[in-house]
């Protein structure tokens, strides 16, 4: 009986235990809401490896061939064809995105007149035309003969036919004209200037201030061709160098976004300011020309010898003018600039596509590239478009196969009308300002993906340095199984960091060179720009020589820029890797301490450059120093918060809180009142700077102005800009410190 | 045997079942992370009932007695005493807050000279002084004799001693001076004007434009005393009416925030603009006077009779001047205004206190009241301070006893230097712009808590209407067990809502009347202002008669404003209820559809008022109509999202997403470029408006200007303001629509 009772008891206990175990482990999961595991989902390293593996160079090559097959200047039929191509790709049922659509803005563009091509002529005193410049670049391949190839022109330069004595004005900087103005009356002259040194529009704006009536711009072989000039054997099609007739087109526009609707999205009904109120564009006729035409002029100039640093590669001594030498064929002749440009309202499309986030759909990572080119634009921008399409193919496939969905939403933008002034991306930023500001983690820009095939080149907010480095360490350099992009990069471009020692040098986004501008400067979104670039020890070219010319074709790219397309592949892998980490990481992979390092560097440069003079003016940098220190401490504090706990076990709202602190760090540097004369520039650390002192830009420019003028009101502006920087730094520190 | 087996089997099954149940329900909670229940914590209705019960009128009375015992003008010893008092209360170990501190700004204030009191004199042609105005108000109680009672003055009006013929300029509006200017050369005159109709500073700024040299301001008995004038039996101390010598002090400053540091927190090192650059303050000597002194002047004036609407309560016909009647004692005499004000830099303190949130500490509800008064300030602002201290006592006690901790963080602000231009709150908003913008759910302002004891009066963003209504329905009106504050309110002030029928009328925050201004207009934070107020059928007083005078004392309050302090108690219960709901509700209790109703009302007013004229100018309102419709649809969409699911079961990140959409709704209406001439005004819906048409303010004012001038450039501004409103509405709609 006892046995039975014992058996009964033991069996009972066992069954009870089994029951408890079953109850606890077998079905107890039901009690935890389904989302508990989901919210702590982190980046999947295996998936990133898989992504890297699947990015294919042949696909990119094929993409590029299609993209660059026709000229696709903004709003032309070639552009429209690519709009449809992008939409098709992103709607592909097997490799497309969740959703894609076209978004159109009505924008103010500027075009030459196909029937009356721009040119310059040399006109004798008896009104005989002695020389006429080329109306188009020389064709070496069939595609360069396409009637859709727009002739070189200066977009937004006004129509006009000024005629006058020629002067050589170096790069068209204020200091260049000032120099000429000492000995030459510039009134009514035509200035010939080189690309470089000043913004395109500034070359004309500066000249007009001194009375110059027209401007010709060319690229000196010294600046682009390492001195090479002959297309018989030196330049394209024999090498990557610019042929003699090649001329850089461009937007001669100092601002970004649609010129008639600053701050407001250029929709059908949007108010447009009068065209006559536009500032920042040339007030005088301006035309870019090839160096063969420039050569015909410059080597015949009369007057004093130009300074040594003004000399270029032509086999003559560059003289200042005015006018031509009495011994030249053009003696006593004038130069007439003939420009027939006209402004036109056009519908320009962005193509947008999204992959919805699973856990935090209201957090965005935006990846963008512009679609429009000047001519075939194989490199600018289609090298970037080809990369973007390969990234979306691989990611789209993973989504369609149900293998992956990002934690956060990813937005892809194929921007329109970038070449005219970053218009598509800026109008988008204006239209969706509030929600983009409130929700966007980061913006990744890949415009030209491959300038050359030597090394990675990345620019960005310092907050993004760490994630770029992580990706660059994981991706291998083209053709290598062992050398990482990071290790290769550090050989070409590095700096000494107080925290890390020698590291690759991440550039800053201080200008408006591509579509990151509206995101970084106007929205304060942590942004970055990624590409492959030159071995600077091998060329002095200011950019790849076919830039903005009819020679930027598939042929040129595949022969001279990236044969095999492995650098394209490497950029796709690196940028895609960054994208995946930003979209999927539980904690946003930004390191605020890297921001502190930049700010400290800025401060020490300011202290070195300004302290002496400022003390004599009774202005102390100490409050700025204190703000920099507080910012550093705040970055350390937040990093401790992140690293001192196991984030996967934390409440999702605590992680979100930290992520919001990281997301809003760059936003805290926005000050819409800081730069009243600069449209769209609001970021106190990264706004464009004229001063050569690499420090807080508003402070540097205010100091330069006051130091030059000595005016009390200008020194007050220095004090004001100190306050602006201090409040921004303290605001940013507040964002990172304990939330309450 | 079968029996035993059966018994064994049944028992075994039972034990197994028990085990499963124990395993499942008994211990399975351990598997869910501790935070799973916490994140879905919602508002506790029982706790709100408990809060209502504990708010005590006697405590409020005692608070007020202490707060109003001494004059406490900003930065005076009386103010400093209250700073310490607030700090002590909020540090109380049993009823204090989690943390409290003093936060000081160095601000530009303006004071009279104690040794040379301001006054006016009547001066005969032989320089005999025939009359001198009172140097201080007549004392009826001991506290009004306190040497710390500052004499009436116009803060920020410049020192000066202009002398000239007197004119009567009604309310000092532009139209008033225009009217006078038709028949009178105003150059060098002294204008006497009534309070009301125009901002304080505008009365002098407008006059100076017409050549007026000095301004006297008084409150006509018609505007404040329902015509009563005698202190023998009619005015205080016999009633709440203003005694004859009472004069309204005030800040004569059209902007808000420290005048020398717009947009930047006024710290020690902050850049200060030159005092001479300040705009928006009187350019000429200006002095407020009691109506007894005004009576001595106005009834002796010469000239034409003033228009009927300019007539006041004096027993004479108001004439325009210039100068006095030949038959009067002042024949041929001038009036001289003597002002000795001077600007001073002063340290003004905010006292800040926080209760940390448990679940979302990075979400703030801010509750504020200013501390500084002009004199004893029993009503303005100490009635509000007394209420705030009772709210913090009850909440602080619950926290200290471990009975409660809010879901979100609560920040209490006792603002300094409000009377000089909302300075403490604005400097705080400037200093912490970024984090306040990113994290603040709402701002609750209780300045004067009880103007009178008839009914609740609430103003605010329409988003907050629903939570104010909920609280008002739950709290009973003073002395009643059955009538709710809501039911009482609806009797005094109501409107017909297309959605709800007759509801209480929530006012809008279109001006800068109190410390909500920086939060609503500059930061775009959903704000509200709560008080008890008059039965408008019983008085025409423009505000309670002792406003900004030496009679605003505890005696006055307890006798004539709120005997028994039950209206104070009701405001504390209502505002505290709103505070608790904002801090604790799982989903923020904002109803975006109420915003849509306001916007639709604005649109229909614009359409009625502007369509005809605009059509003739070729301007269509259709795009605005479309934007309004899209905004309405977006509000409905978000409301569906909220109501179609059981939020307590949703993932915390989905709730956070919806809450962020609600939080950022008001922020989406910010446009720092919309009103370039109005410091700190950025909210496209609520910015101050001059036009009488109650619609989108920028549009209304631009229309009024263009309609008046007929200039093309002014009509372009109308079009621009249409664009501004449309983009803001569409941006707000985007914030509420599907997040991706």
PDB file of C-alpha atoms in Angstrom, chain B residues 386-494:
ATOM      1  CA  UNK B 386      -0.654  79.945  -5.384  1.00  0.00           C
ATOM      2  CA  UNK B 387      -2.429  77.453  -7.626  1.00  0.00           C
ATOM      3  CA  UNK B 388       0.826  76.030  -9.001  1.00  0.00           C
ATOM      4  CA  UNK B 389       2.176  75.508  -5.479  1.00  0.00           C
ATOM      5  CA  UNK B 390      -0.958  73.631  -4.456  1.00  0.00           C
ATOM      6  CA  UNK B 391      -0.710  71.407  -7.545  1.00  0.00           C
ATOM      7  CA  UNK B 392       2.947  70.647  -6.859  1.00  0.00           C
ATOM      8  CA  UNK B 393       2.189  69.985  -3.195  1.00  0.00           C
ATOM      9  CA  UNK B 394      -0.413  67.348  -4.032  1.00  0.00           C
ATOM     10  CA  UNK B 395       1.638  65.757  -6.819  1.00  0.00           C
ATOM     11  CA  UNK B 396       4.899  66.031  -4.882  1.00  0.00           C
ATOM     12  CA  UNK B 397       3.313  64.236  -1.941  1.00  0.00           C
ATOM     13  CA  UNK B 398       2.116  61.383  -4.144  1.00  0.00           C
ATOM     14  CA  UNK B 399       5.615  61.026  -5.556  1.00  0.00           C
ATOM     15  CA  UNK B 400       7.353  61.207  -2.180  1.00  0.00           C
ATOM     16  CA  UNK B 401       4.950  58.613  -0.768  1.00  0.00           C
ATOM     17  CA  UNK B 402       5.708  56.326  -3.688  1.00  0.00           C
ATOM     18  CA  UNK B 403       2.070  56.299  -4.811  1.00  0.00           C
ATOM     19  CA  UNK B 404       2.639  57.722  -8.239  1.00  0.00           C
ATOM     20  CA  UNK B 405       5.184  58.665 -10.822  1.00  0.00           C
ATOM     21  CA  UNK B 406       4.089  60.128 -14.162  1.00  0.00           C
ATOM     22  CA  UNK B 407       4.627  58.269 -17.410  1.00  0.00           C
ATOM     23  CA  UNK B 408       6.253  61.400 -18.870  1.00  0.00           C
ATOM     24  CA  UNK B 409       8.386  64.040 -17.177  1.00  0.00           C
ATOM     25  CA  UNK B 410       6.746  67.137 -15.785  1.00  0.00           C
ATOM     26  CA  UNK B 411       8.659  70.413 -15.739  1.00  0.00           C
ATOM     27  CA  UNK B 412       7.431  73.301 -13.624  1.00  0.00           C
ATOM     28  CA  UNK B 413       8.623  76.796 -14.425  1.00  0.00           C
ATOM     29  CA  UNK B 414       8.294  79.798 -12.132  1.00  0.00           C
ATOM     30  CA  UNK B 415       9.244  82.403 -14.705  1.00  0.00           C
ATOM     31  CA  UNK B 416      11.013  85.654 -13.942  1.00  0.00           C
ATOM     32  CA  UNK B 417      10.546  89.082 -15.514  1.00  0.00           C
ATOM     33  CA  UNK B 418       7.355  88.224 -17.367  1.00  0.00           C
ATOM     34  CA  UNK B 419       5.985  91.704 -16.810  1.00  0.00           C
ATOM     35  CA  UNK B 420       8.843  93.227 -18.775  1.00  0.00           C
ATOM     36  CA  UNK B 421       8.068  91.101 -21.835  1.00  0.00           C
ATOM     37  CA  UNK B 422       7.794  87.371 -21.035  1.00  0.00           C
ATOM     38  CA  UNK B 423      11.528  87.386 -20.525  1.00  0.00           C
ATOM     39  CA  UNK B 424      12.230  84.402 -18.255  1.00  0.00           C
ATOM     40  CA  UNK B 425      10.124  81.954 -20.254  1.00  0.00           C
ATOM     41  CA  UNK B 426      11.461  83.205 -23.581  1.00  0.00           C
ATOM     42  CA  UNK B 427      15.105  82.973 -22.539  1.00  0.00           C
ATOM     43  CA  UNK B 428      14.430  79.434 -21.314  1.00  0.00           C
ATOM     44  CA  UNK B 429      12.834  78.564 -24.664  1.00  0.00           C
ATOM     45  CA  UNK B 430      15.813  80.025 -26.496  1.00  0.00           C
ATOM     46  CA  UNK B 431      18.416  78.269 -24.391  1.00  0.00           C
ATOM     47  CA  UNK B 432      16.823  74.819 -24.696  1.00  0.00           C
ATOM     48  CA  UNK B 433      15.235  75.270 -28.103  1.00  0.00           C
ATOM     49  CA  UNK B 434      16.365  71.943 -29.549  1.00  0.00           C
ATOM     50  CA  UNK B 435      15.481  69.630 -26.723  1.00  0.00           C
ATOM     51  CA  UNK B 436      12.219  71.379 -25.910  1.00  0.00           C
ATOM     52  CA  UNK B 437      11.250  71.232 -29.567  1.00  0.00           C
ATOM     53  CA  UNK B 438      12.079  67.556 -29.819  1.00  0.00           C
ATOM     54  CA  UNK B 439      10.487  66.396 -26.580  1.00  0.00           C
ATOM     55  CA  UNK B 440       7.688  68.614 -25.343  1.00  0.00           C
ATOM     56  CA  UNK B 441       4.120  67.329 -25.532  1.00  0.00           C
ATOM     57  CA  UNK B 442       2.422  70.459 -24.239  1.00  0.00           C
ATOM     58  CA  UNK B 443       2.771  73.668 -22.307  1.00  0.00           C
ATOM     59  CA  UNK B 444       0.150  74.645 -19.723  1.00  0.00           C
ATOM     60  CA  UNK B 445       0.161  78.271 -18.642  1.00  0.00           C
ATOM     61  CA  UNK B 446      -1.673  79.572 -15.620  1.00  0.00           C
ATOM     62  CA  UNK B 447      -0.754  83.219 -15.156  1.00  0.00           C
ATOM     63  CA  UNK B 448      -3.615  85.065 -13.433  1.00  0.00           C
ATOM     64  CA  UNK B 449      -5.624  82.063 -12.269  1.00  0.00           C
ATOM     65  CA  UNK B 450      -8.720  84.004 -11.276  1.00  0.00           C
ATOM     66  CA  UNK B 451      -9.761  87.225 -13.006  1.00  0.00           C
ATOM     67  CA  UNK B 452     -13.199  86.775 -11.501  1.00  0.00           C
ATOM     68  CA  UNK B 453     -15.228  83.882 -10.189  1.00  0.00           C
ATOM     69  CA  UNK B 454     -17.899  83.293 -12.797  1.00  0.00           C
ATOM     70  CA  UNK B 455     -16.567  80.731 -15.244  1.00  0.00           C
ATOM     71  CA  UNK B 456     -13.611  78.887 -16.654  1.00  0.00           C
ATOM     72  CA  UNK B 457     -11.857  80.607 -19.551  1.00  0.00           C
ATOM     73  CA  UNK B 458      -9.398  78.561 -21.574  1.00  0.00           C
ATOM     74  CA  UNK B 459      -7.352  79.456 -24.621  1.00  0.00           C
ATOM     75  CA  UNK B 460      -5.158  77.117 -26.553  1.00  0.00           C
ATOM     76  CA  UNK B 461      -4.241  75.170 -29.606  1.00  0.00           C
ATOM     77  CA  UNK B 462      -7.322  73.313 -30.884  1.00  0.00           C
ATOM     78  CA  UNK B 463      -5.371  70.074 -30.430  1.00  0.00           C
ATOM     79  CA  UNK B 464      -5.764  70.569 -26.688  1.00  0.00           C
ATOM     80  CA  UNK B 465      -9.500  71.265 -26.714  1.00  0.00           C
ATOM     81  CA  UNK B 466     -10.498  67.672 -25.963  1.00  0.00           C
ATOM     82  CA  UNK B 467      -8.312  67.223 -22.895  1.00  0.00           C
ATOM     83  CA  UNK B 468      -9.435  70.567 -21.476  1.00  0.00           C
ATOM     84  CA  UNK B 469     -13.055  69.541 -22.015  1.00  0.00           C
ATOM     85  CA  UNK B 470     -12.476  66.162 -20.371  1.00  0.00           C
ATOM     86  CA  UNK B 471     -10.977  67.818 -17.314  1.00  0.00           C
ATOM     87  CA  UNK B 472     -13.686  70.482 -17.199  1.00  0.00           C
ATOM     88  CA  UNK B 473     -16.396  67.812 -17.265  1.00  0.00           C
ATOM     89  CA  UNK B 474     -14.828  66.000 -14.343  1.00  0.00           C
ATOM     90  CA  UNK B 475     -14.297  68.995 -12.046  1.00  0.00           C
ATOM     91  CA  UNK B 476     -17.255  70.600 -10.308  1.00  0.00           C
ATOM     92  CA  UNK B 477     -17.865  74.314 -10.352  1.00  0.00           C
ATOM     93  CA  UNK B 478     -17.213  76.125  -7.028  1.00  0.00           C
ATOM     94  CA  UNK B 479     -19.760  75.352  -4.369  1.00  0.00           C
ATOM     95  CA  UNK B 480     -21.611  72.766  -6.437  1.00  0.00           C
ATOM     96  CA  UNK B 481     -21.754  68.985  -6.094  1.00  0.00           C
ATOM     97  CA  UNK B 482     -23.420  68.562  -9.456  1.00  0.00           C
ATOM     98  CA  UNK B 483     -22.623  71.298 -11.983  1.00  0.00           C
ATOM     99  CA  UNK B 484     -19.415  70.672 -13.813  1.00  0.00           C
ATOM    100  CA  UNK B 485     -16.990  73.387 -14.800  1.00  0.00           C
ATOM    101  CA  UNK B 486     -17.841  72.404 -18.374  1.00  0.00           C
ATOM    102  CA  UNK B 487     -21.595  72.874 -17.950  1.00  0.00           C
ATOM    103  CA  UNK B 488     -21.029  76.227 -16.280  1.00  0.00           C
ATOM    104  CA  UNK B 489     -18.542  77.333 -18.941  1.00  0.00           C
ATOM    105  CA  UNK B 490     -20.894  76.508 -21.801  1.00  0.00           C
ATOM    106  CA  UNK B 491     -23.463  78.874 -20.301  1.00  0.00           C
ATOM    107  CA  UNK B 492     -21.077  81.825 -20.330  1.00  0.00           C
ATOM    108  CA  UNK B 493     -19.171  81.286 -23.521  1.00  0.00           C
ATOM    109  CA  UNK B 494     -20.051  78.898 -26.295  1.00  0.00           C
TER     110      UNK B 494
END
